[in-house]
Amino acid sequence: MRWYRNLYMGPNAGENIQKIRKKASAGQWMAGVYYITLASVPGNLLDIFHNGMLEQPLFLETQCMDVIGVALGRMEAYRLAEQIIWELYQETGGFDIRTYIPSEDFVED
Protein backbone atom coordinates (compact mmCIF):
# COMPACT_ATOMS: atom_id res chain seq x y z
CA MET A 1 0.00 0.00 0.00
CA ARG A 2 1.33 3.40 -0.97
CA TRP A 3 0.02 6.65 0.52
CA TYR A 4 -0.30 9.99 -1.25
CA ARG A 5 1.95 12.59 0.40
CA ASN A 6 -0.92 15.11 0.51
CA LEU A 7 -3.48 12.56 1.63
CA TYR A 8 -7.10 13.66 1.39
CA MET A 9 -9.02 12.95 4.58
CA GLY A 10 -12.65 13.18 5.46
CA PRO A 11 -13.32 15.20 8.63
CA ASN A 12 -13.89 12.11 10.76
CA ALA A 13 -10.96 10.17 9.31
CA GLY A 14 -8.63 13.13 9.80
CA GLU A 15 -9.11 12.96 13.55
CA ASN A 16 -7.95 9.33 13.58
CA ILE A 17 -5.47 9.17 10.69
CA GLN A 18 -2.45 8.01 12.71
CA LYS A 19 -4.41 5.11 14.19
CA ILE A 20 -5.88 4.25 10.76
CA ARG A 21 -2.46 4.21 9.08
CA LYS A 22 -0.94 2.13 11.88
CA LYS A 23 -3.71 -0.46 11.67
CA ALA A 24 -3.56 -0.46 7.86
CA SER A 25 0.17 -1.24 8.01
CA ALA A 26 -0.57 -4.12 10.38
CA GLY A 27 -3.30 -5.44 8.07
CA GLN A 28 -6.02 -5.00 10.70
CA TRP A 29 -9.68 -4.72 9.78
CA MET A 30 -11.33 -1.40 10.73
CA ALA A 31 -15.06 -0.83 10.83
CA GLY A 32 -16.22 2.00 8.59
CA VAL A 33 -12.83 2.89 7.07
CA TYR A 34 -12.90 3.46 3.31
CA TYR A 35 -9.97 4.05 0.99
CA ILE A 36 -10.03 6.14 -2.15
CA THR A 37 -7.41 5.03 -4.65
CA LEU A 38 -6.46 5.71 -8.21
CA ALA A 39 -8.66 3.60 -10.47
CA SER A 40 -7.67 0.03 -11.24
CA VAL A 41 -9.50 0.11 -14.57
CA PRO A 42 -8.22 2.39 -17.35
CA GLY A 43 -10.69 5.15 -18.14
CA ASN A 44 -12.02 5.43 -14.60
CA LEU A 45 -10.92 8.14 -12.15
CA LEU A 46 -11.09 6.67 -8.64
CA ASP A 47 -12.00 3.54 -6.72
CA ILE A 48 -13.68 3.57 -3.32
CA PHE A 49 -13.58 0.45 -1.18
CA HIS A 50 -14.00 -0.67 2.41
CA ASN A 51 -10.78 -1.76 4.06
CA GLY A 52 -12.28 -5.20 4.72
CA MET A 53 -11.81 -5.91 1.01
CA LEU A 54 -8.06 -6.13 1.65
CA GLU A 55 -8.64 -9.59 3.11
CA GLN A 56 -9.71 -10.90 -0.31
CA PRO A 57 -6.74 -12.30 -2.31
CA LEU A 58 -8.41 -11.79 -5.71
CA PHE A 59 -9.17 -8.17 -4.81
CA LEU A 60 -5.53 -7.54 -3.90
CA GLU A 61 -4.37 -8.96 -7.24
CA THR A 62 -6.41 -6.44 -9.25
CA GLN A 63 -6.78 -3.37 -7.04
CA CYS A 64 -4.52 -0.34 -7.38
CA MET A 65 -3.16 0.30 -3.88
CA ASP A 66 -2.17 3.96 -4.32
CA VAL A 67 -4.31 5.52 -1.57
CA ILE A 68 -5.12 9.19 -2.12
CA GLY A 69 -7.93 9.52 0.42
CA VAL A 70 -9.29 8.01 3.63
CA ALA A 71 -12.81 8.38 4.98
CA LEU A 72 -14.91 7.07 7.86
CA GLY A 73 -18.21 5.94 6.45
CA ARG A 74 -19.47 5.47 2.93
CA MET A 75 -21.07 8.92 2.59
CA GLU A 76 -17.90 10.64 3.77
CA ALA A 77 -15.99 8.60 1.16
CA TYR A 78 -18.39 9.71 -1.60
CA ARG A 79 -18.10 13.35 -0.54
CA LEU A 80 -14.33 13.13 -0.40
CA ALA A 81 -14.15 11.56 -3.88
CA GLU A 82 -16.39 14.38 -5.14
CA GLN A 83 -14.05 16.94 -3.55
CA ILE A 84 -10.99 15.33 -5.18
CA ILE A 85 -12.59 15.26 -8.63
CA TRP A 86 -13.90 18.82 -8.29
CA GLU A 87 -10.45 20.05 -7.25
CA LEU A 88 -8.87 18.18 -10.17
CA TYR A 89 -11.28 19.82 -12.61
CA GLN A 90 -10.90 23.30 -11.09
CA GLU A 91 -7.11 23.20 -11.24
CA THR A 92 -6.61 21.46 -14.59
CA GLY A 93 -9.84 21.89 -16.56
CA GLY A 94 -9.83 18.15 -17.20
CA PHE A 95 -9.88 14.76 -15.58
CA ASP A 96 -6.36 13.37 -16.04
CA ILE A 97 -5.87 12.34 -12.43
CA ARG A 98 -2.69 10.34 -13.03
CA THR A 99 -0.95 13.48 -14.29
CA TYR A 100 -2.43 15.57 -11.47
CA ILE A 101 -1.31 13.02 -8.85
CA PRO A 102 1.89 11.47 -10.25
CA SER A 103 3.40 8.22 -9.02
CA GLU A 104 6.32 10.04 -7.40
CA ASP A 105 3.93 11.66 -4.90
CA PHE A 106 3.32 8.34 -3.11
CA VAL A 107 5.30 6.85 -0.25
CA GLU A 108 5.40 3.28 1.06
CA ASP A 109 4.06 2.77 4.54
Backbone as a ProteinNet text record, in pm:
[ID]
protein_1_A
[PRIMARY]
MRWYRNLYMGPNAGENIQKIRKKASAGQWMAGVYYITLASVPGNLLDIFHNGMLEQPLFLETQCMDVIGVALGRMEAYRLAEQIIWELYQETGGFDIRTYIPSEDFVED
[TERTIARY]
85.5	0	89.8	59.5	132.9	36	85.2	2.3	43.7	-53.7	-30.4	26.6	130.1	195.1	98.7	7.3	-91.7	-227.8	-230.6	-347.7	-473.9	-579.2	-709.9	-775.3	-837.3	-902.3	-1038.8	-1135.8	-1265.2	-1251.1	-1344.5	-1331.7	-1320.8	-1394.6	-1389.5	-1262.3	-1218.6	-1095.7	-974.1	-976.3	-862.7	-828.6	-931.3	-910.6	-839.6	-848	-794.5	-690.5	-630.4	-547.2	-425.6	-363.1	-245.3	-282.8	-394.5	-440.7	-481.2	-545.5	-587.7	-465.1	-365.7	-245.9	-169.4	-163	-93.9	-163	-295.7	-370.5	-365.3	-365.3	-355.6	-222	-114.7	17.5	21.9	-52.7	-56.9	-157.6	-231.2	-329.9	-454.7	-484.5	-601.5	-727.4	-837.4	-967.9	-1017.5	-1080.7	-1132.7	-1275.5	-1366.6	-1506.4	-1522	-1586.4	-1621.7	-1512.1	-1392.4	-1283.1	-1285.9	-1289.9	-1290	-1166.6	-1111.5	-996.9	-1042	-983.2	-1002.9	-867.6	-865.7	-741.2	-755.5	-641.6	-646	-715.6	-785.3	-866.1	-780.3	-833.1	-767.1	-797.8	-905.8	-950.4	-921.3	-848	-821.8	-951.6	-950.6	-1069.3	-1151.4	-1133.3	-1201.5	-1111.6	-1170.3	-1092.1	-1044.9	-1139.4	-1109.2	-1182.1	-1130.7	-1199.6	-1223.1	-1336.6	-1368.2	-1397.9	-1330.4	-1358.4	-1337.5	-1410.7	-1400.2	-1271.6	-1206	-1077.9	-1090	-1207	-1227.7	-1200.9	-1206.7	-1180.6	-1034.5	-947.4	-805.7	-779.1	-878.4	-864.2	-892.4	-936.1	-971	-853.2	-792.2	-674.3	-698.9	-812.6	-841.2	-849.7	-907.6	-916.9	-777.8	-688.6	-552.6	-474.9	-505.8	-436.8	-473	-593.9	-641.4	-652.2	-654.5	-678.4	-551.2	-560.9	-451.8	-445.9	-329.3	-315.9	-248.3	-265.6	-217.1	-328.2	-324.3	-430.6	-412.8	-517.6	-512.2	-607.3	-699.2	-793.3	-840.5	-876.6	-928.9	-1052.9	-1155.6	-1280.8	-1336.8	-1415.8	-1490.6	-1636.3	-1682.9	-1820.9	-1830.2	-1929.4	-1947.3	-1980.4	-2069.4	-2106.5	-1988.6	-1908.6	-1789.8	-1694.1	-1683.8	-1598.6	-1650.3	-1781.6	-1839	-1813.1	-1832.5	-1809.7	-1662.7	-1574.8	-1432.7	-1391.4	-1443.7	-1415.2	-1466.5	-1584.6	-1638.9	-1545.7	-1496.8	-1405.5	-1277.3	-1221.8	-1099	-1121.2	-1231.2	-1259.2	-1287.5	-1360.4	-1389.7	-1260.7	-1172.5	-1044.7	-961.1	-958.2	-887	-937.7	-1069.2	-1127.6	-1100.1	-1113.6	-1090.2	-946.3	-851.5	-710.8	-657	-716.2	-660.7	-756.5	-884.7	-983.5	-1012.3	-961.9	-983.4	-988.5	-974.1	-988.4	-871.9	-753	-635.6	-573.3	-628.8	-587.3	-447.6	-403.4	-269.2	-158.8	-191	-95.3	-101.3	-221.8	-242.8	-179.7	-189	-131.4	-32.4	91.5	189.1	239	291.7	339.9	446.5	526.8	632.1	579.6	451.6	392.6	340.2	376.2	332.5	451.9	425.6	530.2	480.5	571.7	539.8	518.7	429.7	406.2	467.6
-117.5	0	123.4	213.7	340.1	453.6	554.2	664.6	793.3	868.8	998.7	1093.9	1167.5	1258.9	1364.5	1410.8	1511.2	1443.8	1340.7	1255.6	1336.7	1306.7	1366.2	1287.5	1360	1294.6	1355.4	1269.4	1318.1	1373.4	1458.5	1520	1418.8	1311.1	1210.6	1127.7	1095.5	1017.1	1098.5	1227.8	1313.4	1312.1	1298.9	1296.3	1169.3	1063.5	932.7	879.2	965.1	917.5	838.4	875.9	801.2	658.7	644.2	511	429.3	494	425.4	375.9	460.9	421	310.5	317	212.7	78.3	78.9	-45.7	-96.5	-5.3	-45.5	-115.2	-62.7	-124.4	-263.7	-282	-412	-507.1	-459.1	-543.7	-569.6	-482.1	-500.3	-445.5	-514	-471.7	-355.6	-255.8	-139.8	-112.3	-109	-82.8	57.8	69.7	199.6	275	218.8	289	255.3	360.4	345.8	412.8	350.1	405.3	454.5	563.6	614.4	600.8	528	502.6	546.1	554.4	571.5	449.2	467.9	360.2	243.8	124.1	2.7	-24.4	33.3	11.3	136.5	122.6	239.1	307.2	438.3	514.7	561.2	499.2	542.9	640.7	716.3	813.6	756.4	710.5	667.3	538.5	468	354.3	387	342.6	356.8	217.2	177.1	45.3	42.4	-45.9	-66.6	-142.9	-111.7	-175.7	-325.8	-375.5	-519.6	-595.8	-526.6	-591.2	-634.6	-577.8	-612.9	-756.4	-820.3	-959.1	-1056.7	-1006.3	-1090.5	-1100.3	-1217.4	-1230.4	-1184.9	-1218.1	-1178.8	-1027.1	-961.9	-816.5	-754.1	-808.3	-754.1	-769.7	-873.2	-895.6	-790.9	-734.6	-644.4	-498.2	-471.9	-336.7	-252.4	-131.1	-34.2	6	2.6	30.4	164.7	259.7	395.9	477.9	487.7	552.4	704	772.8	919.1	980.5	899.3	951.8	845.2	889.6	801.3	867.1	786.3	838.3	739.5	791	707.2	711.6	602.7	594.4	612.3	545.8	547.5	686.3	758.8	892	988.4	979.1	1063.6	1029	901.8	860.1	917.8	914.1	971	1121.6	1189.7	1335.1	1369	1289	1312.6	1287.5	1182.9	1156.3	1271.4	1322.1	1437.6	1558	1581.7	1693.6	1678.2	1558.4	1533.3	1559.3	1508	1525.6	1671.8	1739.9	1882.1	1963.8	1934.9	2005.1	1977.9	1854.8	1818.3	1900.2	1907.9	1981.5	2132.2	2187.5	2330.3	2369.6	2285.1	2319.7	2287.2	2187.1	2146.1	2165.6	2179.7	2189.5	2056.4	1948.9	1815	1710.9	1586	1475.8	1377	1424	1336.7	1327.8	1240.7	1233.9	1177.3	1092.1	1033.5	1135.3	1238.7	1347.6	1443.4	1467.3	1557.1	1501	1369.4	1301.7	1198	1238.9	1146.9	1041.3	934.9	821.7	862.1	963	1004.2	1065.6	1102.8	1165.7	1064.7	938.2	833.9	780.7	743.6	684.5	550.6	457.9	327.8	347.9	269	276.9	159.2
0	0	0	-92.5	-96.8	-65	5.6	51.8	-18.6	-62.5	-124.6	-19.7	-55.7	39.9	94.1	9.7	51	65.9	146.8	163.3	190.9	114.2	139.2	251.8	344.7	457.6	481.5	503.4	546.2	686.5	730.7	863.2	977.3	969.1	1075.7	1068.7	947.9	931.4	972.8	946.5	979.8	1127.8	1210.6	1355.2	1400.8	1318.7	1357.6	1260.1	1179.2	1069.1	1115.4	1224.9	1270.8	1309.6	1378.9	1418.6	1295.2	1198.9	1076.2	999.6	982.6	907.7	979	1110.6	1187.7	1170.7	1182.2	1166.8	1023.1	926.9	786.5	761.4	817.2	801.4	861.8	970.8	1038.1	974	874.7	807.3	889.5	983.8	1069.7	1003.7	1027.1	978.2	1063.6	999.3	1072.9	1025.7	1117.3	1083.3	1028.5	913.5	858.7	786.1	774	706.7	557.8	476.9	331	274.1	170.7	99.4	-37.1	-79.7	-215.4	-283.3	-394	-465.1	-610.4	-676.3	-820.7	-878.6	-989	-1046.6	-1094.3	-1077.4	-1124.5	-1270.3	-1319.3	-1456.6	-1538.4	-1649.6	-1734.6	-1777.8	-1776.6	-1814.4	-1695.9	-1580.8	-1459.7	-1384.7	-1291.3	-1214.9	-1081.2	-999.9	-863.7	-830.1	-732.5	-671.8	-525.6	-473.9	-331.8	-280.4	-172.9	-118	32.4	96.6	241.3	268.9	378.2	406.5	427.7	457.3	471.6	342.7	229.1	101.3	89.8	170.7	164.7	209.3	268.4	311	197.2	82.3	-31.1	-128.2	-144.4	-230.9	-375.3	-433.3	-571.1	-582.9	-482.7	-481	-481.7	-399.9	-390.4	-520.9	-597.5	-724.4	-828.8	-820.2	-924.9	-881.9	-753.4	-703.6	-702.3	-751	-737.5	-590.1	-531.2	-388.1	-360.7	-452.5	-432.3	-367.6	-234.1	-157.4	-162.3	-210.5	-212.3	-110.3	-56.3	42.2	138.6	259.3	363.2	421.7	442.6	498.5	599.4	691.8	785.8	743.4	691.3	644.9	494.2	437.4	292.7	239.8	306.9	258.6	264.2	369.4	377.1	262.3	227.6	115.8	-15.9	-37	-160	-167.8	-56.3	-54.4	-78.2	-21.7	-40.2	-185.3	-246.3	-387.9	-474.1	-441.3	-513.7	-499.5	-380.1	-355	-438.1	-443.3	-518	-666.9	-720.7	-863	-895	-808.3	-829.2	-828.2	-732.2	-724.6	-850.2	-894.3	-1016.8	-1134.9	-1149.6	-1261.2	-1249.6	-1129.8	-1109.1	-1142.4	-1106.3	-1124.3	-1263.4	-1330.7	-1459.5	-1576.8	-1548.5	-1655.8	-1721.9	-1663.7	-1719.8	-1610.1	-1652.5	-1558.1	-1564.2	-1598.5	-1604.1	-1465.5	-1383.7	-1242.9	-1226.2	-1316.5	-1303.4	-1333.3	-1409.2	-1429.1	-1310.6	-1260	-1146.9	-1018.9	-1001.9	-885.2	-938.7	-966	-1025.4	-927	-980.7	-901.7	-799.7	-832.2	-740	-610.4	-608.6	-490.1	-387.3	-404.1	-311.5	-234.3	-109.4	-25	29	45.6	106.4	255.1	309.5	454.2	524.1
[MASK]
+++++++++++++++++++++++++++++++++++++++++++++++++++++++++++++++++++++++++++++++++++++++++++++++++++++++++++++

